[in-house]
PDB file of C-alpha atoms in Angstrom:
ATOM      1  CA  MET A 950      14.983  -8.849   8.271  1.00 74.00           C
ATOM      2  CA  THR A 951      18.024  -8.153  10.338  1.00 81.00           C
ATOM      3  CA  LYS A 952      19.142  -4.669   9.311  1.00 79.00           C
ATOM      4  CA  HIS A 953      17.579  -1.331  10.230  1.00 76.00           C
ATOM      5  CA  HIS A 954      17.000  -0.350   6.595  1.00 77.00           C
ATOM      6  CA  GLN A 955      15.005  -3.492   5.783  1.00 79.00           C
ATOM      7  CA  TYR A 956      11.766  -2.466   7.509  1.00 78.00           C
ATOM      8  CA  ILE A 957      10.346   0.940   8.383  1.00 76.00           C
ATOM      9  CA  GLY A 958       6.996   0.005   9.910  1.00 69.00           C
ATOM     10  CA  GLY A 959       5.895  -1.123  13.334  1.00 61.00           C
ATOM     11  CA  ALA A 960       7.978   1.292  15.388  1.00 55.00           C
ATOM     12  CA  GLY A 961       4.947   3.336  16.422  1.00 55.00           C
ATOM     13  CA  GLY A 962       5.788   6.423  14.391  1.00 54.00           C
ATOM     14  CA  GLU A 963       3.578   5.632  11.449  1.00 60.00           C
ATOM     15  CA  GLY A 964      -0.159   5.951  11.148  1.00 71.00           C
ATOM     16  CA  VAL A 965      -2.897   5.342   8.638  1.00 79.00           C
ATOM     17  CA  GLY A 966      -1.846   6.891   5.345  1.00 84.00           C
ATOM     18  CA  TYR A 967       1.857   6.830   6.215  1.00 86.00           C
ATOM     19  CA  MET A 968       3.118   4.115   3.904  1.00 89.00           C
ATOM     20  CA  ALA A 969       3.147   5.831   0.483  1.00 90.00           C
ATOM     21  CA  GLY A 970       5.126   8.836   1.694  1.00 91.00           C
ATOM     22  CA  GLY A 971       7.224   6.795   4.107  1.00 90.00           C
ATOM     23  CA  SER A 972       8.148   4.389   1.336  1.00 92.00           C
ATOM     24  CA  LEU A 973       9.152   7.215  -0.972  1.00 94.00           C
ATOM     25  CA  GLY A 974      11.434   8.603   1.721  1.00 93.00           C
ATOM     26  CA  ALA A 975      12.971   5.169   2.182  1.00 92.00           C
ATOM     27  CA  ALA A 976      13.386   4.788  -1.590  1.00 95.00           C
ATOM     28  CA  LEU A 977      15.212   8.116  -1.800  1.00 95.00           C
ATOM     29  CA  ALA A 978      17.509   7.055   1.053  1.00 93.00           C
ATOM     30  CA  ASN A 979      18.090   3.678  -0.628  1.00 93.00           C
ATOM     31  CA  ARG A 980      19.128   5.219  -3.968  1.00 92.00           C
ATOM     32  CA  LYS A 981      22.772   5.718  -3.030  1.00 93.00           C
ATOM     33  CA  TYR A 982      23.030   2.080  -1.943  1.00 93.00           C
ATOM     34  CA  GLY A 983      21.407   0.645  -5.077  1.00 91.00           C
ATOM     35  CA  ARG A 984      18.542  -0.873  -3.096  1.00 91.00           C
ATOM     36  CA  VAL A 985      14.968  -1.114  -4.370  1.00 90.00           C
ATOM     37  CA  THR A 986      12.247  -0.260  -1.855  1.00 92.00           C
ATOM     38  CA  VAL A 987       9.174  -2.489  -1.672  1.00 93.00           C
ATOM     39  CA  SER A 988       6.113  -0.795  -0.203  1.00 91.00           C
ATOM     40  CA  MET A 989       3.503  -3.230   1.076  1.00 90.00           C
ATOM     41  CA  GLN A 990       0.403  -1.338   2.063  1.00 89.00           C
ATOM     42  CA  CYS A 991      -3.311  -1.811   2.307  1.00 89.00           C
ATOM     43  CA  ASP A 992      -5.842  -0.210   0.023  1.00 92.00           C
ATOM     44  CA  GLY A 993      -7.326   1.954   2.776  1.00 90.00           C
ATOM     45  CA  ASP A 994      -3.871   3.263   3.667  1.00 89.00           C
ATOM     46  CA  LEU A 995      -3.196   4.199   0.043  1.00 93.00           C
ATOM     47  CA  MET A 996      -6.492   6.097  -0.158  1.00 93.00           C
ATOM     48  CA  TYR A 997      -5.128   8.645   2.331  1.00 90.00           C
ATOM     49  CA  SER A 998      -2.282   9.609  -0.003  1.00 92.00           C
ATOM     50  CA  PRO A 999      -2.596   8.198  -3.531  1.00 95.00           C
ATOM     51  CA  GLY A1000      -0.596  11.166  -4.798  1.00 95.00           C
ATOM     52  CA  GLY A1001       2.475   9.308  -3.583  1.00 95.00           C
ATOM     53  CA  LEU A1002       2.193   7.144  -6.693  1.00 96.00           C
ATOM     54  CA  TRP A1003       2.251  10.244  -8.903  1.00 97.00           C
ATOM     55  CA  THR A1004       5.274  11.555  -6.997  1.00 96.00           C
ATOM     56  CA  ALA A1005       7.103   8.244  -7.555  1.00 96.00           C
ATOM     57  CA  ALA A1006       6.364   8.410 -11.291  1.00 96.00           C
ATOM     58  CA  ARG A1007       7.085  12.132 -11.660  1.00 97.00           C
ATOM     59  CA  TYR A1008      10.460  11.987  -9.925  1.00 96.00           C
ATOM     60  CA  ARG A1009      11.304   8.472 -11.116  1.00 94.00           C
ATOM     61  CA  ILE A1010      11.734   7.135  -7.618  1.00 94.00           C
ATOM     62  CA  ASP A1011      12.556   3.430  -7.702  1.00 90.00           C
ATOM     63  CA  ALA A1012       9.998   1.629  -5.595  1.00 93.00           C
ATOM     64  CA  VAL A1013       7.717  -1.363  -5.959  1.00 94.00           C
ATOM     65  CA  PHE A1014       4.232  -0.832  -4.541  1.00 94.00           C
ATOM     66  CA  VAL A1015       2.242  -3.877  -3.447  1.00 94.00           C
ATOM     67  CA  ILE A1016      -1.337  -2.916  -2.583  1.00 94.00           C
ATOM     68  CA  LEU A1017      -3.233  -5.454  -0.506  1.00 91.00           C
ATOM     69  CA  ASN A1018      -6.871  -4.918  -1.386  1.00 92.00           C
ATOM     70  CA  ASN A1019      -9.597  -5.926   1.048  1.00 89.00           C
ATOM     71  CA  SER A1020     -11.923  -3.103  -0.080  1.00 90.00           C
ATOM     72  CA  SER A1021     -12.087  -1.509   3.351  1.00 87.00           C
ATOM     73  CA  TYR A1022     -10.445   0.544   6.042  1.00 83.00           C
ATOM     74  CA  ARG A1023      -9.995  -2.697   7.975  1.00 82.00           C
ATOM     75  CA  ILE A1024      -7.697  -1.347  10.686  1.00 81.00           C
ATOM     76  CA  LEU A1025     -10.305   1.269  11.602  1.00 82.00           C
ATOM     77  CA  LYS A1026     -13.044  -1.362  11.630  1.00 83.00           C
ATOM     78  CA  GLN A1027     -10.940  -3.529  13.920  1.00 82.00           C
ATOM     79  CA  ARG A1028     -10.489  -0.658  16.358  1.00 81.00           C
ATOM     80  CA  LEU A1029     -14.211   0.129  16.384  1.00 81.00           C
ATOM     81  CA  HIS A1030     -14.957  -3.547  16.880  1.00 80.00           C
ATOM     82  CA  ALA A1031     -12.546  -3.718  19.823  1.00 84.00           C
ATOM     83  CA  MET A1032     -14.370  -0.807  21.488  1.00 83.00           C
ATOM     84  CA  ARG A1033     -17.580  -2.902  21.411  1.00 80.00           C
ATOM     85  CA  GLY A1034     -19.651   0.157  20.642  1.00 79.00           C
ATOM     86  CA  LEU A1035     -22.687   0.709  18.463  1.00 83.00           C
ATOM     87  CA  ALA A1036     -20.816  -0.025  15.217  1.00 81.00           C
ATOM     88  CA  GLU A1037     -19.814  -3.464  16.500  1.00 79.00           C
ATOM     89  CA  GLN A1038     -23.246  -4.196  17.964  1.00 82.00           C
ATOM     90  CA  ALA A1039     -25.084  -3.192  14.787  1.00 85.00           C
ATOM     91  CA  ASP A1040     -22.357  -4.559  12.479  1.00 81.00           C
ATOM     92  CA  SER A1041     -22.523  -1.217  10.699  1.00 83.00           C
ATOM     93  CA  TYR A1042     -19.228   0.515   9.988  1.00 81.00           C
ATOM     94  CA  VAL A1043     -20.181   3.730   8.210  1.00 84.00           C
ATOM     95  CA  GLY A1044     -17.618   4.889   5.666  1.00 84.00           C
ATOM     96  CA  MET A1045     -15.335   1.908   6.203  1.00 84.00           C
ATOM     97  CA  GLU A1046     -16.093  -0.062   3.038  1.00 87.00           C
ATOM     98  CA  LEU A1047     -14.387   0.870  -0.230  1.00 88.00           C
ATOM     99  CA  LEU A1048     -17.087  -0.679  -2.407  1.00 89.00           C
ATOM    100  CA  ASP A1049     -19.492   1.877  -3.853  1.00 89.00           C
ATOM    101  CA  PRO A1050     -17.928   2.813  -6.112  1.00 93.00           C
ATOM    102  CA  LYS A1051     -15.351   0.045  -6.131  1.00 93.00           C
ATOM    103  CA  ILE A1052     -11.857   1.459  -6.564  1.00 95.00           C
ATOM    104  CA  ASP A1053      -9.885   0.319  -9.587  1.00 96.00           C
ATOM    105  CA  PHE A1054      -6.383   0.428  -8.107  1.00 96.00           C
ATOM    106  CA  ILE A1055      -4.815  -0.779 -11.355  1.00 96.00           C
ATOM    107  CA  GLY A1056      -6.478   2.058 -13.242  1.00 97.00           C
ATOM    108  CA  LEU A1057      -5.616   4.529 -10.479  1.00 97.00           C
ATOM    109  CA  ALA A1058      -1.934   3.575 -10.524  1.00 96.00           C
ATOM    110  CA  ARG A1059      -1.759   3.702 -14.311  1.00 97.00           C
ATOM    111  CA  SER A1060      -3.485   7.082 -14.411  1.00 98.00           C
ATOM    112  CA  LEU A1061      -0.767   8.393 -12.071  1.00 97.00           C
ATOM    113  CA  GLY A1062       2.038   7.076 -14.283  1.00 96.00           C
ATOM    114  CA  ILE A1063       2.782   3.805 -12.483  1.00 95.00           C
ATOM    115  CA  LYS A1064       2.963   0.458 -14.295  1.00 94.00           C
ATOM    116  CA  ALA A1065       0.417  -1.795 -12.607  1.00 96.00           C
ATOM    117  CA  GLU A1066      -0.702  -5.405 -12.740  1.00 95.00           C
ATOM    118  CA  ARG A1067      -3.108  -7.481 -10.682  1.00 95.00           C
ATOM    119  CA  ALA A1068      -1.980 -10.717  -9.059  1.00 96.00           C
ATOM    120  CA  ARG A1069      -4.681 -13.326  -8.514  1.00 94.00           C
ATOM    121  CA  THR A1070      -2.458 -16.073  -7.112  1.00 95.00           C
ATOM    122  CA  VAL A1071       0.622 -16.276  -4.911  1.00 95.00           C
ATOM    123  CA  HIS A1072       2.611 -17.439  -7.954  1.00 97.00           C
ATOM    124  CA  GLU A1073       1.516 -14.383  -9.949  1.00 96.00           C
ATOM    125  CA  ALA A1074       2.367 -12.135  -7.001  1.00 94.00           C
ATOM    126  CA  THR A1075       5.882 -13.528  -6.633  1.00 95.00           C
ATOM    127  CA  ASP A1076       6.469 -13.283 -10.391  1.00 96.00           C
ATOM    128  CA  LEU A1077       5.321  -9.648 -10.450  1.00 95.00           C
ATOM    129  CA  LEU A1078       7.414  -8.822  -7.406  1.00 94.00           C
ATOM    130  CA  ALA A1079      10.483 -10.370  -9.058  1.00 94.00           C
ATOM    131  CA  GLN A1080       9.822  -8.319 -12.200  1.00 93.00           C
ATOM    132  CA  GLY A1081       9.589  -5.159 -10.122  1.00 91.00           C
ATOM    133  CA  LEU A1082      12.791  -5.918  -8.259  1.00 90.00           C
ATOM    134  CA  ASN A1083      14.787  -6.573 -11.406  1.00 87.00           C
ATOM    135  CA  GLY A1084      13.493  -3.452 -13.117  1.00 78.00           C
ATOM    136  CA  SER A1085      11.297  -5.116 -15.730  1.00 63.00           C
ATOM    137  CA  GLY A1086       8.047  -4.528 -13.849  1.00 60.00           C
TER     138      GLY A1086
END
């Protein structure tokens, strides 16, 4: 990535829950240039603002959402672990696991008007990404 419009993360201005809304803003800016925005975000991040998916569907904002699902708020767990506090010592991270109930992100996306598929392999992921980029996904 060599151009300013190719990546909007990592500059320090974003936080947990930023990516859905940030990606929609980027997608709106990209419209006039004919670029498709790809939002790669973690499941925990999406849980802060899942309504972004509905907004994308409602206003027909061209974006491809790739949700990386590790069933947890991993970044928060990492920070607690780094602090070496009670959570790390007891290996107990209250409220950090997205397991009970397990979130059906495919069902969530579809219920908000977004076409969704699950990739189980790298090959499936690249095929689905290609479909999204060419408008057939």
